[in-house]
PDB file of C-alpha atoms and ligand atoms in Angstrom:
ATOM      1  CA  MET X   1     -75.222  42.279  38.876  1.00 52.00           C
ATOM      2  CA  THR X   2     -72.030  43.422  41.020  1.00 52.00           C
ATOM      3  CA  LYS X   3     -72.666  40.351  42.963  1.00 54.00           C
ATOM      4  CA  TRP X   4     -72.659  37.927  40.650  1.00 53.00           C
ATOM      5  CA  ILE X   5     -69.729  39.377  38.872  1.00 49.00           C
ATOM      6  CA  LEU X   6     -68.327  39.485  42.188  1.00 48.00           C
ATOM      7  CA  ILE X   7     -69.219  35.614  42.659  1.00 49.00           C
ATOM      8  CA  ALA X   8     -68.419  34.959  39.012  1.00 49.00           C
ATOM      9  CA  VAL X   9     -64.931  36.360  39.267  1.00 46.00           C
ATOM     10  CA  THR X  10     -63.864  34.655  42.530  1.00 46.00           C
ATOM     11  CA  ALA X  11     -64.989  31.432  41.254  1.00 47.00           C
ATOM     12  CA  LEU X  12     -62.400  32.180  38.243  1.00 45.00           C
ATOM     13  CA  ALA X  13     -60.200  32.555  40.641  1.00 45.00           C
ATOM     14  CA  LEU X  14     -60.451  29.645  42.023  1.00 43.00           C
ATOM     15  CA  ALA X  15     -60.843  27.751  39.340  1.00 45.00           C
ATOM     16  CA  GLN X  16     -57.471  28.614  37.888  1.00 47.00           C
ATOM     17  CA  GLY X  17     -56.325  28.348  41.248  1.00 41.00           C
ATOM     18  CA  ALA X  18     -56.884  25.380  41.342  1.00 39.00           C
ATOM     19  CA  ALA X  19     -55.161  24.992  37.743  1.00 39.00           C
ATOM     20  CA  ALA X  20     -52.166  26.627  39.144  1.00 36.00           C
ATOM     21  CA  GLU X  21     -52.280  23.951  41.743  1.00 35.00           C
ATOM     22  CA  ASP X  22     -51.749  21.236  39.186  1.00 35.00           C
ATOM     23  CA  ILE X  23     -49.058  22.881  37.770  1.00 37.00           C
ATOM     24  CA  PRO X  24     -47.082  21.805  40.787  1.00 40.00           C
ATOM     25  CA  ILE X  25     -47.799  17.857  39.879  1.00 40.00           C
ATOM     26  CA  PRO X  26     -45.968  18.347  36.799  1.00 41.00           C
ATOM     27  CA  GLN X  27     -43.507  21.073  38.327  1.00 43.00           C
ATOM     28  CA  GLU X  28     -42.275  17.843  40.855  1.00 41.00           C
ATOM     29  CA  ARG X  29     -41.423  15.917  37.539  1.00 45.00           C
ATOM     30  CA  PRO X  30     -39.047  18.763  36.303  1.00 42.00           C
ATOM     31  CA  LYS X  31     -37.873  18.392  39.342  1.00 42.00           C
ATOM     32  CA  LEU X  32     -36.910  14.597  38.917  1.00 40.00           C
ATOM     33  CA  GLU X  33     -35.778  15.365  35.082  1.00 40.00           C
ATOM     34  CA  THR X  34     -34.187  18.411  36.010  1.00 40.00           C
ATOM     35  CA  PRO X  35     -30.961  16.239  37.569  1.00 42.00           C
ATOM     36  CA  ALA X  36     -30.811  14.207  34.900  1.00 43.00           C
ATOM     37  CA  PRO X  37     -30.697  16.596  32.032  1.00 43.00           C
ATOM     38  CA  ALA X  38     -28.089  18.258  34.491  1.00 42.00           C
ATOM     39  CA  SER X  39     -26.081  15.245  34.578  1.00 42.00           C
ATOM     40  CA  LEU X  40     -26.614  14.341  30.545  1.00 42.00           C
ATOM     41  CA  PRO X  41     -25.097  17.987  29.586  1.00 44.00           C
ATOM     42  CA  VAL X  42     -21.899  17.139  31.256  1.00 42.00           C
ATOM     43  CA  PRO X  43     -20.900  14.258  29.637  1.00 41.00           C
ATOM     44  CA  THR X  44     -22.590  16.046  25.712  1.00 39.00           C
ATOM     45  CA  PRO X  45     -20.029  18.435  26.062  1.00 39.00           C
ATOM     46  CA  THR X  46     -16.853  16.644  26.538  1.00 37.00           C
ATOM     47  CA  SER X  47     -17.939  14.090  24.444  1.00 37.00           C
ATOM     48  CA  PRO X  48     -18.662  16.478  21.635  1.00 37.00           C
ATOM     49  CA  SER X  49     -15.692  18.412  21.722  1.00 35.00           C
ATOM     50  CA  SER X  50     -13.733  15.393  22.723  1.00 34.00           C
ATOM     51  CA  GLU X  51     -15.166  14.084  19.325  1.00 33.00           C
ATOM     52  CA  SER X  52     -14.306  17.279  17.387  1.00 33.00           C
ATOM     53  CA  THR X  53     -10.768  17.250  18.597  1.00 33.00           C
ATOM     54  CA  ASP X  54     -10.194  13.484  17.673  1.00 36.00           C
ATOM     55  CA  LYS X  55     -12.341  14.106  14.289  1.00 36.00           C
ATOM     56  CA  PRO X  56     -10.876  17.457  13.292  1.00 37.00           C
ATOM     57  CA  SER X  57      -7.239  16.157  13.681  1.00 38.00           C
ATOM     58  CA  PRO X  58      -7.136  13.334  11.169  1.00 37.00           C
ATOM     59  CA  GLU X  59      -9.696  14.849   8.966  1.00 37.00           C
ATOM     60  CA  SER X  60      -6.933  18.215   8.552  1.00 36.00           C
ATOM     61  CA  THR X  61      -4.017  15.453   8.545  1.00 36.00           C
ATOM     62  CA  ASP X  62      -5.350  14.017   5.491  1.00 37.00           C
ATOM     63  CA  GLN X  63      -6.008  17.322   4.119  1.00 39.00           C
ATOM     64  CA  GLU X  64      -2.452  18.479   4.507  1.00 39.00           C
ATOM     65  CA  THR X  65      -1.080  15.217   3.477  1.00 40.00           C
ATOM     66  CA  GLU X  66      -3.664  14.715   0.258  1.00 44.00           C
ATOM     67  CA  GLU X  67      -2.563  19.108  -0.434  1.00 44.00           C
ATOM     68  CA  PRO X  68       1.460  18.361  -1.252  1.00 47.00           C
ATOM     69  CA  LYS X  69       0.424  15.250  -2.561  1.00 43.00           C
ATOM     70  CA  ALA X  70      -1.357  17.074  -5.696  1.00 47.00           C
ATOM     71  CA  PRO X  71       1.458  18.504  -6.971  1.00 55.00           C
ATOM     72  CA  VAL X  72       3.550  15.845  -7.062  1.00 58.00           C
ATOM     73  CA  ALA X  73       0.931  13.511  -8.328  1.00 69.00           C
ATOM     74  CA  LYS X  74       1.663  13.694 -11.850  1.00 84.00           C
ATOM     75  CA  LEU X  75       3.086  10.811 -14.305  1.00 89.00           C
ATOM     76  CA  GLU X  76       6.590  10.461 -14.724  1.00 89.00           C
ATOM     77  CA  LYS X  77       7.330  10.190 -18.308  1.00 93.00           C
ATOM     78  CA  GLU X  78      10.043   7.822 -20.397  1.00 96.00           C
ATOM     79  CA  ASP X  79      12.602   9.827 -21.874  1.00 96.00           C
ATOM     80  CA  LEU X  80      11.913   8.050 -25.232  1.00 97.00           C
ATOM     81  CA  LYS X  81      15.622   7.361 -26.517  1.00 98.00           C
ATOM     82  CA  GLU X  82      16.207   5.207 -23.439  1.00 97.00           C
ATOM     83  CA  LEU X  83      13.583   3.093 -23.530  1.00 98.00           C
ATOM     84  CA  ALA X  84      13.881   2.206 -27.122  1.00 98.00           C
ATOM     85  CA  GLN X  85      17.119   1.258 -26.291  1.00 98.00           C
ATOM     86  CA  CYS X  86      15.885  -0.475 -23.156  1.00 98.00           C
ATOM     87  CA  LEU X  87      13.932  -2.316 -25.527  1.00 98.00           C
ATOM     88  CA  SER X  88      16.240  -2.866 -27.425  1.00 98.00           C
ATOM     89  CA  ASP X  89      18.548  -4.657 -24.852  1.00 98.00           C
ATOM     90  CA  LEU X  90      15.748  -6.498 -23.623  1.00 98.00           C
ATOM     91  CA  ARG X  91      15.047  -8.273 -26.942  1.00 98.00           C
ATOM     92  CA  ALA X  92      18.589  -9.094 -27.197  1.00 98.00           C
ATOM     93  CA  GLU X  93      18.580 -11.144 -23.745  1.00 98.00           C
ATOM     94  CA  GLY X  94      15.362 -12.866 -25.627  1.00 98.00           C
ATOM     95  CA  ALA X  95      13.315 -11.747 -22.847  1.00 98.00           C
ATOM     96  CA  ALA X  96       9.864 -12.136 -24.310  1.00 98.00           C
ATOM     97  CA  PHE X  97       7.238  -9.632 -23.527  1.00 98.00           C
ATOM     98  CA  LYS X  98       4.795  -6.848 -25.195  1.00 98.00           C
ATOM     99  CA  THR X  99       4.511  -3.437 -25.031  1.00 97.00           C
ATOM    100  CA  ALA X 100       1.150  -1.774 -23.659  1.00 98.00           C
ATOM    101  CA  GLU X 101      -0.912   1.445 -23.142  1.00 97.00           C
ATOM    102  CA  GLN X 102      -0.096   3.945 -20.643  1.00 97.00           C
ATOM    103  CA  ILE X 103      -1.228   3.289 -17.276  1.00 97.00           C
ATOM    104  CA  ASP X 104      -2.620   6.584 -15.265  1.00 96.00           C
ATOM    105  CA  ASP X 105      -3.852   5.410 -12.311  1.00 94.00           C
ATOM    106  CA  GLY X 106      -3.445   8.638 -10.785  1.00 90.00           C
ATOM    107  CA  ASP X 107      -2.031   9.835  -7.050  1.00 84.00           C
ATOM    108  CA  GLY X 108       0.991   9.569  -9.168  1.00 87.00           C
ATOM    109  CA  CYS X 109       0.384   5.788  -9.689  1.00 94.00           C
ATOM    110  CA  GLY X 110       0.920   4.910 -13.483  1.00 96.00           C
ATOM    111  CA  ILE X 111       4.011   3.856 -15.746  1.00 98.00           C
ATOM    112  CA  ASP X 112       3.761   5.807 -19.147  1.00 97.00           C
ATOM    113  CA  LYS X 113       4.985   2.848 -21.099  1.00 98.00           C
ATOM    114  CA  PRO X 114       4.605  -0.383 -19.684  1.00 98.00           C
ATOM    115  CA  ILE X 115       6.052  -3.673 -20.775  1.00 98.00           C
ATOM    116  CA  ILE X 116       4.014  -6.914 -20.187  1.00 98.00           C
ATOM    117  CA  LEU X 117       6.767  -9.376 -18.949  1.00 98.00           C
ATOM    118  CA  SER X 118       6.387 -12.896 -19.573  1.00 98.00           C
ATOM    119  CA  GLU X 119       9.500 -14.803 -19.967  1.00 98.00           C
ATOM    120  CA  VAL X 120      12.929 -12.745 -18.340  1.00 98.00           C
ATOM    121  CA  LEU X 121      15.056 -15.229 -20.253  1.00 98.00           C
ATOM    122  CA  PRO X 122      14.699 -17.787 -23.284  1.00 98.00           C
ATOM    123  CA  GLY X 123      12.479 -20.493 -21.060  1.00 97.00           C
ATOM    124  CA  ILE X 124      12.604 -18.944 -18.177  1.00 98.00           C
ATOM    125  CA  LYS X 125       8.931 -17.624 -17.642  1.00 98.00           C
ATOM    126  CA  VAL X 126       7.480 -14.764 -14.795  1.00 98.00           C
ATOM    127  CA  ILE X 127       4.511 -16.595 -13.665  1.00 98.00           C
ATOM    128  CA  PRO X 128       2.092 -14.572 -13.625  1.00 98.00           C
ATOM    129  CA  GLU X 129       3.430 -11.995 -16.749  1.00 98.00           C
ATOM    130  CA  ALA X 130       4.627  -9.201 -14.836  1.00 98.00           C
ATOM    131  CA  LYS X 131       3.247  -4.835 -15.946  1.00 98.00           C
ATOM    132  CA  LEU X 132       6.832  -3.372 -15.612  1.00 98.00           C
ATOM    133  CA  ARG X 133       8.968  -0.215 -16.889  1.00 98.00           C
ATOM    134  CA  CYS X 134      10.973  -1.606 -19.356  1.00 98.00           C
ATOM    135  CA  GLN X 135      14.410  -1.133 -17.456  1.00 98.00           C
ATOM    136  CA  THR X 136      12.841  -3.371 -14.274  1.00 98.00           C
ATOM    137  CA  ALA X 137      12.616  -6.380 -16.808  1.00 98.00           C
ATOM    138  CA  LEU X 138      15.670  -5.351 -18.063  1.00 98.00           C
ATOM    139  CA  GLN X 139      17.630  -5.485 -14.309  1.00 98.00           C
ATOM    140  CA  LEU X 140      15.327  -8.784 -13.465  1.00 98.00           C
ATOM    141  CA  SER X 141      16.700 -10.000 -17.511  1.00 98.00           C
ATOM    142  CA  ARG X 142      20.590  -9.265 -16.261  1.00 98.00           C
ATOM    143  CA  TRP X 143      20.690 -10.556 -12.590  1.00 98.00           C
ATOM    144  CA  THR X 144      18.459 -13.871 -14.138  1.00 98.00           C
ATOM    145  CA  LYS X 145      21.319 -14.594 -16.526  1.00 98.00           C
ATOM    146  CA  ASP X 146      24.505 -13.460 -14.200  1.00 98.00           C
ATOM    147  CA  SER X 147      23.643 -14.416 -11.106  1.00 98.00           C
ATOM    148  CA  VAL X 148      21.079 -16.342 -11.057  1.00 98.00           C
ATOM    149  CA  LEU X 149      21.350 -19.674 -13.360  1.00 97.00           C
ATOM    150  CA  PRO X 150      25.286 -20.027 -12.294  1.00 96.00           C
ATOM    151  CA  ALA X 151      24.130 -19.817  -9.263  1.00 96.00           C
ATOM    152  CA  ALA X 152      21.438 -22.272  -9.249  1.00 95.00           C
ATOM    153  CA  LYS X 153      23.169 -24.466 -11.650  1.00 93.00           C
ATOM    154  CA  VAL X 154      25.614 -25.066  -8.690  1.00 94.00           C
ATOM    155  CA  ALA X 155      23.016 -25.154  -6.345  1.00 95.00           C
ATOM    156  CA  LEU X 156      20.421 -27.982  -8.489  1.00 92.00           C
ATOM    157  CA  SER X 157      22.885 -30.046  -9.804  1.00 89.00           C
ATOM    158  CA  GLY X 158      22.066 -28.759 -13.707  1.00 80.00           C
ATOM    159  CA  ASP X 159      18.239 -28.439 -12.648  1.00 91.00           C
ATOM    160  CA  LYS X 160      17.332 -25.788 -15.181  1.00 94.00           C
ATOM    161  CA  LEU X 161      15.493 -22.712 -13.572  1.00 97.00           C
ATOM    162  CA  THR X 162      11.829 -22.489 -15.527  1.00 98.00           C
ATOM    163  CA  VAL X 163       9.758 -20.084 -13.584  1.00 98.00           C
ATOM    164  CA  ILE X 164      10.133 -17.417 -11.157  1.00 98.00           C
ATOM    165  CA  GLU X 165       7.032 -16.113  -9.515  1.00 98.00           C
ATOM    166  CA  ASN X 166       5.592 -12.823  -9.389  1.00 98.00           C
ATOM    167  CA  ALA X 167       4.766 -12.409  -5.899  1.00 98.00           C
ATOM    168  CA  SER X 168       3.432  -8.353  -6.916  1.00 97.00           C
ATOM    169  CA  ASP X 169       4.352  -6.078  -9.686  1.00 98.00           C
ATOM    170  CA  TYR X 170       2.838  -2.867 -10.695  1.00 98.00           C
ATOM    171  CA  VAL X 171       0.202  -1.907  -8.362  1.00 96.00           C
ATOM    172  CA  CYS X 172      -1.074   1.132  -6.812  1.00 94.00           C
ATOM    173  CA  ARG X 173      -0.008   1.580  -3.538  1.00 89.00           C
ATOM    174  CA  LYS X 174       1.632   3.277  -0.748  1.00 85.00           C
ATOM    175  CA  ARG X 175       4.654   1.051   0.811  1.00 87.00           C
ATOM    176  CA  ASN X 176       3.923  -1.856   2.428  1.00 83.00           C
ATOM    177  CA  ASN X 177       0.556  -1.214   1.812  1.00 83.00           C
ATOM    178  CA  ALA X 178      -0.071   1.572   4.759  1.00 84.00           C
ATOM    179  CA  LYS X 179      -2.346   3.897   4.211  1.00 83.00           C
ATOM    180  CA  THR X 180      -0.208   7.146   4.533  1.00 84.00           C
ATOM    181  CA  GLY X 181       3.591   7.592   3.466  1.00 85.00           C
ATOM    182  CA  LYS X 182       5.427   7.153   0.683  1.00 87.00           C
ATOM    183  CA  ILE X 183       3.770   5.763  -2.141  1.00 90.00           C
ATOM    184  CA  SER X 184       5.550   2.672  -3.636  1.00 94.00           C
ATOM    185  CA  GLU X 185       8.072   1.770  -6.501  1.00 96.00           C
ATOM    186  CA  HIS X 186       5.412  -0.730  -7.351  1.00 97.00           C
ATOM    187  CA  ALA X 187       3.799   2.133  -8.263  1.00 96.00           C
ATOM    188  CA  HIS X 188       5.738   3.038 -10.815  1.00 96.00           C
ATOM    189  CA  GLY X 189       6.603  -0.149 -12.434  1.00 98.00           C
ATOM    190  CA  ASN X 190       9.861  -0.196 -10.720  1.00 97.00           C
ATOM    191  CA  ALA X 191       9.761  -3.172  -8.714  1.00 98.00           C
ATOM    192  CA  ILE X 192       8.801  -6.393  -8.408  1.00 98.00           C
ATOM    193  CA  ASP X 193       8.203  -8.895  -5.534  1.00 98.00           C
ATOM    194  CA  ILE X 194       9.973 -12.241  -5.943  1.00 98.00           C
ATOM    195  CA  GLY X 195       7.803 -15.507  -4.386  1.00 98.00           C
ATOM    196  CA  GLY X 196       9.866 -18.142  -5.394  1.00 98.00           C
ATOM    197  CA  PHE X 197      11.557 -20.682  -8.220  1.00 98.00           C
ATOM    198  CA  ARG X 198      10.861 -23.478 -10.185  1.00 98.00           C
ATOM    199  CA  PHE X 199      12.767 -25.818 -11.581  1.00 97.00           C
ATOM    200  CA  ALA X 200      13.053 -28.302 -14.497  1.00 96.00           C
ATOM    201  CA  SER X 201      12.305 -31.815 -12.528  1.00 96.00           C
ATOM    202  CA  GLY X 202       9.427 -30.010 -11.111  1.00 96.00           C
ATOM    203  CA  LYS X 203      10.962 -28.441  -7.574  1.00 95.00           C
ATOM    204  CA  ARG X 204       9.810 -25.406  -6.290  1.00 96.00           C
ATOM    205  CA  LEU X 205      12.064 -22.703  -4.126  1.00 97.00           C
ATOM    206  CA  ASP X 206      10.061 -21.209  -2.364  1.00 97.00           C
ATOM    207  CA  VAL X 207      11.562 -17.379  -0.770  1.00 97.00           C
ATOM    208  CA  GLU X 208      11.230 -17.708   2.675  1.00 97.00           C
ATOM    209  CA  ALA X 209      13.595 -17.220   6.649  1.00 96.00           C
ATOM    210  CA  ARG X 210      17.225 -19.755   4.928  1.00 96.00           C
ATOM    211  CA  ASP X 211      19.475 -17.649   6.789  1.00 93.00           C
ATOM    212  CA  THR X 212      20.531 -20.724   9.050  1.00 94.00           C
ATOM    213  CA  ASP X 213      19.155 -23.271   5.878  1.00 95.00           C
ATOM    214  CA  SER X 214      22.532 -25.451   5.809  1.00 95.00           C
ATOM    215  CA  THR X 215      21.179 -27.369   2.243  1.00 96.00           C
ATOM    216  CA  LEU X 216      22.012 -26.164  -1.293  1.00 95.00           C
ATOM    217  CA  GLN X 217      19.086 -24.512  -1.503  1.00 95.00           C
ATOM    218  CA  GLY X 218      19.166 -21.939   1.287  1.00 96.00           C
ATOM    219  CA  ALA X 219      23.172 -21.416  -0.070  1.00 97.00           C
ATOM    220  CA  PHE X 220      20.692 -20.574  -3.778  1.00 97.00           C
ATOM    221  CA  GLN X 221      18.651 -18.360  -2.409  1.00 97.00           C
ATOM    222  CA  ARG X 222      21.216 -16.407   0.482  1.00 97.00           C
ATOM    223  CA  ALA X 223      22.933 -16.191  -3.208  1.00 97.00           C
ATOM    224  CA  ALA X 224      20.490 -14.854  -5.051  1.00 98.00           C
ATOM    225  CA  ARG X 225      19.105 -12.354  -2.620  1.00 98.00           C
ATOM    226  CA  ALA X 226      23.045 -11.422  -2.448  1.00 98.00           C
ATOM    227  CA  THR X 227      23.131 -10.768  -5.797  1.00 98.00           C
ATOM    228  CA  ALA X 228      20.218  -8.983  -6.702  1.00 98.00           C
ATOM    229  CA  CYS X 229      22.239  -5.960  -4.604  1.00 98.00           C
ATOM    230  CA  LEU X 230      24.417  -5.609  -8.173  1.00 97.00           C
ATOM    231  CA  TYR X 231      21.741  -4.699 -10.226  1.00 98.00           C
ATOM    232  CA  PHE X 232      18.556  -3.301  -7.737  1.00 98.00           C
ATOM    233  CA  THR X 233      18.870  -0.781  -5.436  1.00 97.00           C
ATOM    234  CA  THR X 234      15.792  -2.240  -2.770  1.00 97.00           C
ATOM    235  CA  VAL X 235      16.438  -5.390  -2.200  1.00 98.00           C
ATOM    236  CA  LEU X 236      14.399  -6.912   1.117  1.00 97.00           C
ATOM    237  CA  GLY X 237      13.332 -10.480   1.807  1.00 97.00           C
ATOM    238  CA  PRO X 238      12.823 -12.353   5.137  1.00 97.00           C
ATOM    239  CA  GLY X 239      14.556 -11.005   7.855  1.00 94.00           C
ATOM    240  CA  SER X 240      14.068  -7.193   6.597  1.00 94.00           C
ATOM    241  CA  ASP X 241      10.933  -7.238   8.309  1.00 93.00           C
ATOM    242  CA  ASP X 242       7.616  -8.349   8.513  1.00 92.00           C
ATOM    243  CA  ALA X 243       6.192  -7.475   5.829  1.00 91.00           C
ATOM    244  CA  HIS X 244       9.198  -9.331   3.755  1.00 95.00           C
ATOM    245  CA  LYS X 245       8.801 -12.485   5.020  1.00 95.00           C
ATOM    246  CA  THR X 246       7.669 -15.070   1.501  1.00 97.00           C
ATOM    247  CA  HIS X 247       9.192 -12.751  -0.817  1.00 97.00           C
ATOM    248  CA  PHE X 248      12.156 -10.703  -2.470  1.00 98.00           C
ATOM    249  CA  HIS X 249      11.542  -6.711  -2.822  1.00 98.00           C
ATOM    250  CA  ILE X 250      13.462  -5.814  -5.613  1.00 98.00           C
ATOM    251  CA  ASP X 251      13.728  -2.478  -7.180  1.00 97.00           C
ATOM    252  CA  ILE X 252      15.279   0.218  -9.296  1.00 97.00           C
ATOM    253  CA  LEU X 253      14.955   3.250  -7.328  1.00 94.00           C
ATOM    254  CA  GLU X 254      16.930   6.171  -8.239  1.00 89.00           C
ATOM    255  CA  ARG X 255      18.954   7.053  -5.302  1.00 90.00           C
ATOM    256  CA  SER X 256      21.402   9.843  -5.204  1.00 90.00           C
ATOM    257  CA  ARG X 257      25.310   8.388  -6.245  1.00 89.00           C
ATOM    258  CA  GLY X 258      24.599   4.498  -6.622  1.00 86.00           C
ATOM    259  CA  TYR X 259      23.485   4.395  -2.827  1.00 94.00           C
ATOM    260  CA  ARG X 260      21.870   1.074  -2.274  1.00 95.00           C
ATOM    261  CA  TYR X 261      19.474  -0.724   0.543  1.00 96.00           C
ATOM    262  CA  CYS X 262      19.950  -4.134   0.672  1.00 96.00           C
ATOM    263  CA  ARG X 263      18.904  -5.289   3.933  1.00 92.00           C
TER     264      ARG X 263
HETATM  265 ZN1   ZN D 301       7.080  -5.050  -2.974  1.00 70.34          ZN
END
């Protein structure tokens, strides 16, 4: 019996030994695989770490820029007395407009008491009609009457100005359509972009680089732009930067001590 047990144990041991010998075959594979995973972990820790340094920083920057924005992101309320005076003055200029519901697009964007301006002066349309604060519309009306019309009368031999082309009015966005930075005056109804002027004869004058344009049209555009600085606190246009190659940007941003930025 003991013999049989010994034989059985030996046979078992041999069988295990054979099985154990089978292992080296898979063992060789890990050897081959080992260098590969060993080389993989090298880029693996670096790539997540580089991503983790890349990712969190913009995320945290966003949070940093968003957090202080929150308290600022309130709609600016109109002084009702000043508004009533403005609406009365705008009517007196002969502008065609209607009042509209409050716009509050959050993020500091909106107009408490917007108006939709369709004619800046009698017979001079704003196309498309512009959604603005009353004060912006009033300055546009005054500038057109006191400076643009007289300049057009001389430069275009009596051809009558009929349209001011509105290239952009109220829109909730950052300055120059950037993703970050200060909110645009367009987002407060304080700004309008003018793409061109149209006249009764059908003549059209697009705003474009005219610094060296020796025609009367060139002189008209330069006169309009220069005089805009008397009515608006910011005047930008062709030559200011790439964002203003084809329009005037004019706004009534309140600046300290009446400072104006006209470039
Ligand atoms: Zn603009």
